[in-house]
Amino acid sequence: MQHCANRRRPHRWVGVLIAVCLILGGTVGGSVVYLHRHEGRAPRGTILMGQDVTGMDRSTLTALVLQRAASASLTLTVDGTPTTIPLAQIAQVDARATVEAAVSGAGSLVTHLHGVVGTRQVAVRYVVNKEARAALVSQLSSTLRDHVVEPAVTWNEGSGGFTASSGRSGNAIDPADLDSALDVAARELAKNHTAPVSIRRAEPTVSAQEASTVAQSAIALLDAELQLTVDGAAHAASKAQKASWIDFPVKEGRIVPTVSQERVRSWVTSLSTPEERTPVNAINDVDSAGTVLQLARPGKAGRKAGNIEPVTTALVQGLGQGRSVSQQISWNELPHSTENRVVPNGPERFAYQAKAGEKWVDVNLTDSTLTAYEGQKVVYGPILINHGGVGHETVTGTYKIYLRYQAQDMGCTPEWPYCERGVPWVSYWHDSYALHGAPWVKEFGIGTDESSHGCINIPVPDAQAIWQWSEIGTTVVTHY
């Protein structure tokens, strides 16, 4: 009997081995399935910004990092005074690199098993803005009593050049404390991280000799001629203007002349903005049913400067390199729309009750238009015109043309403040008030309309057509 029992024992171990293999196979197989399903997600046990992000996919992680980065701030306490700044002001969080680090190893069995028994800390990836950091160090240090002062370069209007002033030793914050606080704030991306910053004695990072050398060399930058043309008018920046656009910050232990993009842009817009135009809508006169009776006012497109940024950048680069630059403003057209104005559907809608076929000219000072009629029929227009401005208002009323010239000098005597030679297609209708061509005028209609000394300024081709159509005795009605 004993002999038979011993012979059956190997079969028992075979069964055990098979069972173990099945268990391991199921475990491994299940793990493979799990890893496949979680590919592209943070592995088990992943800790990011102090938070367990296990199983989060890339898009969820990215949204989380960006949201935390946008709200993160850093409070630095210097000599008992706290200063809070947005973290984004001095550090740029690399959300993509951070997320890739968080999901790395998602398909690895080793990473998975490690996460079962422990955690994996993932650091936020970020880059420090060196210029912003240096500016913050300077800002915080400048609040201290007896603070360190760097040599400075400033413009001297009297001498027409840059001058250098000496610096002095003094108190400053410890940059190492700032860097340590910044690192913690960036890795945690907490709403607010607070840290103390110590004070130490420091020397200026730049010598007085270097400041003097920079001041002398910067004068050469002002020799660059910077010119901006707006509608054919050239504007040159003065020496003092160019000097006011140059700053002299200390960067990494050196004074670096830097042209202010913002101040150059301000100069450019100060010249272009007055020449921009808001669109003036066309107006249709309609009856109560909405039927169009006639065009009362042509529309007038507006315009806006279209190249402010490239022009500004070119001027900044030119000044920074001491190189002359000439730029010109280009315009983008702003289209107008059309409005309807309800008027009576009868002769009362006209400013003058003309007989059938009678020639008369309607000058609407509200719409800044001129329309020629025969009776109630439009024969020319409406066209955009300019009229008298404040102090030189165009007289209103019903008049008749009494004097005409194909061309005439206007003003040009001591009692007149202007002189225009050879003004074309002139028709006087009251005292010195006339309809005439205005070849010197670039733009007509609302927005530029109140620009004459009382006469009605008309585009030259239109003035010629009106002059050739009208005659002595033609009625002219001016009204608002």
GROMACS .gro file of C-alpha atoms in nm, residues 32-195:
model
  164
   32VAL     CA    1  -0.161   4.363  -1.936
   33VAL     CA    2  -0.528   4.443  -1.993
   34TYR     CA    3  -0.516   4.705  -1.716
   35LEU     CA    4  -0.201   4.866  -1.860
   36HIS     CA    5  -0.352   4.873  -2.208
   37ARG     CA    6  -0.666   5.040  -2.080
   38HIS     CA    7  -0.462   5.299  -1.886
   39GLU     CA    8  -0.214   5.385  -2.159
   40GLY     CA    9  -0.186   5.766  -2.189
   41ARG     CA   10  -0.303   5.811  -1.830
   42ALA     CA   11  -0.112   5.879  -1.510
   43PRO     CA   12   0.001   5.544  -1.361
   44ARG     CA   13  -0.116   5.427  -1.021
   45GLY     CA   14   0.043   5.622  -0.735
   46THR     CA   15   0.131   5.934  -0.940
   47ILE     CA   16   0.140   6.249  -0.725
   48LEU     CA   17   0.144   6.588  -0.902
   49MET     CA   18   0.128   6.923  -0.723
   50GLY     CA   19   0.053   6.733  -0.401
   51GLN     CA   20  -0.251   6.567  -0.558
   52ASP     CA   21  -0.308   6.201  -0.651
   53VAL     CA   22  -0.373   6.209  -1.028
   54THR     CA   23  -0.390   5.833  -1.085
   55GLY     CA   24  -0.583   5.746  -1.402
   56MET     CA   25  -0.614   6.105  -1.534
   57ASP     CA   26  -0.565   6.136  -1.910
   58ARG     CA   27  -0.360   6.400  -2.088
   59SER     CA   28  -0.643   6.646  -2.148
   60THR     CA   29  -0.761   6.630  -1.788
   61LEU     CA   30  -0.407   6.672  -1.658
   62THR     CA   31  -0.340   6.962  -1.894
   63ALA     CA   32  -0.655   7.145  -1.782
   64LEU     CA   33  -0.561   7.087  -1.418
   65VAL     CA   34  -0.206   7.216  -1.459
   66LEU     CA   35  -0.313   7.523  -1.657
   67GLN     CA   36  -0.589   7.605  -1.408
   68ARG     CA   37  -0.353   7.577  -1.112
   69ALA     CA   38  -0.082   7.777  -1.292
   70ALA     CA   39  -0.324   8.059  -1.373
   71SER     CA   40  -0.434   8.099  -1.012
   72ALA     CA   41  -0.097   8.041  -0.842
   73SER     CA   42   0.068   8.333  -0.667
   74LEU     CA   43   0.374   8.399  -0.455
   75THR     CA   44   0.388   8.621  -0.147
   76LEU     CA   45   0.734   8.734  -0.042
   77THR     CA   46   0.782   8.898   0.296
   78VAL     CA   47   1.071   9.143   0.312
   79ASP     CA   48   1.146   9.326   0.636
   80GLY     CA   49   0.791   9.254   0.755
   81THR     CA   50   0.624   9.380   0.436
   82PRO     CA   51   0.448   9.124   0.214
   83THR     CA   52   0.443   9.157  -0.164
   84THR     CA   53   0.218   8.927  -0.366
   85ILE     CA   54   0.271   8.861  -0.736
   86PRO     CA   55   0.113   8.618  -0.984
   87LEU     CA   56   0.346   8.325  -1.038
   88ALA     CA   57   0.299   8.363  -1.414
   89GLN     CA   58   0.474   8.701  -1.389
   90ILE     CA   59   0.814   8.541  -1.329
   91ALA     CA   60   0.776   8.174  -1.426
   92GLN     CA   61   0.628   8.000  -1.728
   93VAL     CA   62   0.485   7.658  -1.648
   94ASP     CA   63   0.544   7.401  -1.923
   95ALA     CA   64   0.211   7.215  -1.904
   96ARG     CA   65   0.293   6.980  -2.190
   97ALA     CA   66   0.624   6.862  -2.045
   98THR     CA   67   0.466   6.829  -1.701
   99VAL     CA   68   0.180   6.614  -1.832
  100GLU     CA   69   0.416   6.393  -2.034
  101ALA     CA   70   0.619   6.334  -1.719
  102ALA     CA   71   0.300   6.243  -1.533
  103VAL     CA   72   0.187   5.982  -1.789
  104SER     CA   73   0.533   5.841  -1.855
  105GLY     CA   74   0.557   5.472  -1.776
  106ALA     CA   75   0.183   5.421  -1.818
  107GLY     CA   76   0.250   5.110  -2.028
  108SER     CA   77   0.519   4.969  -1.800
  109LEU     CA   78   0.447   4.675  -1.570
  110VAL     CA   79   0.733   4.783  -1.343
  111THR     CA   80   0.583   5.132  -1.303
  112HIS     CA   81   0.243   4.975  -1.237
  113LEU     CA   82   0.378   4.740  -0.969
  114HIS     CA   83   0.574   5.025  -0.810
  115GLY     CA   84   0.253   5.224  -0.786
  116VAL     CA   85   0.083   4.937  -0.607
  117VAL     CA   86   0.330   4.953  -0.318
  118GLY     CA   87   0.431   5.320  -0.324
  119THR     CA   88   0.388   5.664  -0.483
  120ARG     CA   89   0.569   5.849  -0.760
  121GLN     CA   90   0.626   6.224  -0.720
  122VAL     CA   91   0.619   6.423  -1.047
  123ALA     CA   92   0.767   6.773  -1.047
  124VAL     CA   93   0.607   7.061  -1.239
  125ARG     CA   94   0.827   7.170  -1.527
  126TYR     CA   95   0.878   7.547  -1.550
  127VAL     CA   96   1.111   7.812  -1.688
  128VAL     CA   97   1.205   8.129  -1.500
  129ASN     CA   98   1.173   8.461  -1.685
  130LYS     CA   99   1.519   8.600  -1.607
  131GLU     CA  100   1.429   8.961  -1.687
  132ALA     CA  101   1.116   8.948  -1.473
  133ARG     CA  102   1.312   8.787  -1.189
  134ALA     CA  103   1.580   9.057  -1.205
  135ALA     CA  104   1.312   9.327  -1.208
  136LEU     CA  105   1.148   9.172  -0.901
  137VAL     CA  106   1.479   9.159  -0.714
  138SER     CA  107   1.532   9.526  -0.797
  139GLN     CA  108   1.175   9.616  -0.701
  140LEU     CA  109   1.192   9.442  -0.362
  141SER     CA  110   1.537   9.574  -0.285
  142SER     CA  111   1.434   9.930  -0.366
  143THR     CA  112   1.178   9.923  -0.083
  144LEU     CA  113   1.451   9.880   0.177
  145ARG     CA  114   1.603  10.161   0.375
  146ASP     CA  115   1.959  10.230   0.266
  147HIS     CA  116   1.908  10.005  -0.033
  148VAL     CA  117   2.176   9.934  -0.291
  149VAL     CA  118   2.169  10.173  -0.587
  150GLU     CA  119   2.294  10.079  -0.932
  151PRO     CA  120   2.464  10.340  -1.151
  152ALA     CA  121   2.206  10.505  -1.379
  153VAL     CA  122   2.209  10.652  -1.729
  154THR     CA  123   1.967  10.940  -1.795
  155TRP     CA  124   1.898  11.198  -2.065
  156ASN     CA  125   2.025  11.551  -2.005
  157GLU     CA  126   1.825  11.798  -2.211
  158GLY     CA  127   2.068  12.080  -2.135
  159SER     CA  128   2.373  11.902  -2.271
  160GLY     CA  129   2.181  11.712  -2.537
  161GLY     CA  130   2.330  11.380  -2.431
  162PHE     CA  131   2.313  11.095  -2.184
  163THR     CA  132   2.487  11.125  -1.847
  164ALA     CA  133   2.586  10.858  -1.592
  165SER     CA  134   2.537  10.878  -1.217
  166SER     CA  135   2.728  10.671  -0.962
  167GLY     CA  136   2.576  10.389  -0.761
  168ARG     CA  137   2.630  10.297  -0.395
  169SER     CA  138   2.642   9.989  -0.176
  170GLY     CA  139   2.345   9.911   0.046
  171ASN     CA  140   2.084   9.659   0.148
  172ALA     CA  141   1.932   9.412  -0.095
  173ILE     CA  142   1.722   9.099  -0.076
  174ASP     CA  143   1.893   8.761  -0.097
  175PRO     CA  144   1.820   8.626  -0.449
  176ALA     CA  145   1.874   8.271  -0.325
  177ASP     CA  146   1.571   8.306  -0.097
  178LEU     CA  147   1.364   8.428  -0.387
  179ASP     CA  148   1.474   8.138  -0.606
  180SER     CA  149   1.394   7.887  -0.333
  181ALA     CA  150   1.046   8.033  -0.277
  182LEU     CA  151   0.984   8.045  -0.650
  183ASP     CA  152   1.082   7.681  -0.691
  184VAL     CA  153   0.841   7.568  -0.419
  185ALA     CA  154   0.560   7.784  -0.557
  186ALA     CA  155   0.612   7.652  -0.911
  187ARG     CA  156   0.624   7.286  -0.803
  188GLU     CA  157   0.317   7.311  -0.582
  189LEU     CA  158   0.117   7.558  -0.792
  190ALA     CA  159  -0.074   7.646  -0.477
  191LYS     CA  160  -0.313   7.943  -0.477
  192ASN     CA  161  -0.063   8.129  -0.265
  193HIS     CA  162   0.279   8.031  -0.137
  194THR     CA  163   0.423   8.258   0.130
  195ALA     CA  164   0.793   8.276   0.212
   0.00000   0.00000   0.00000
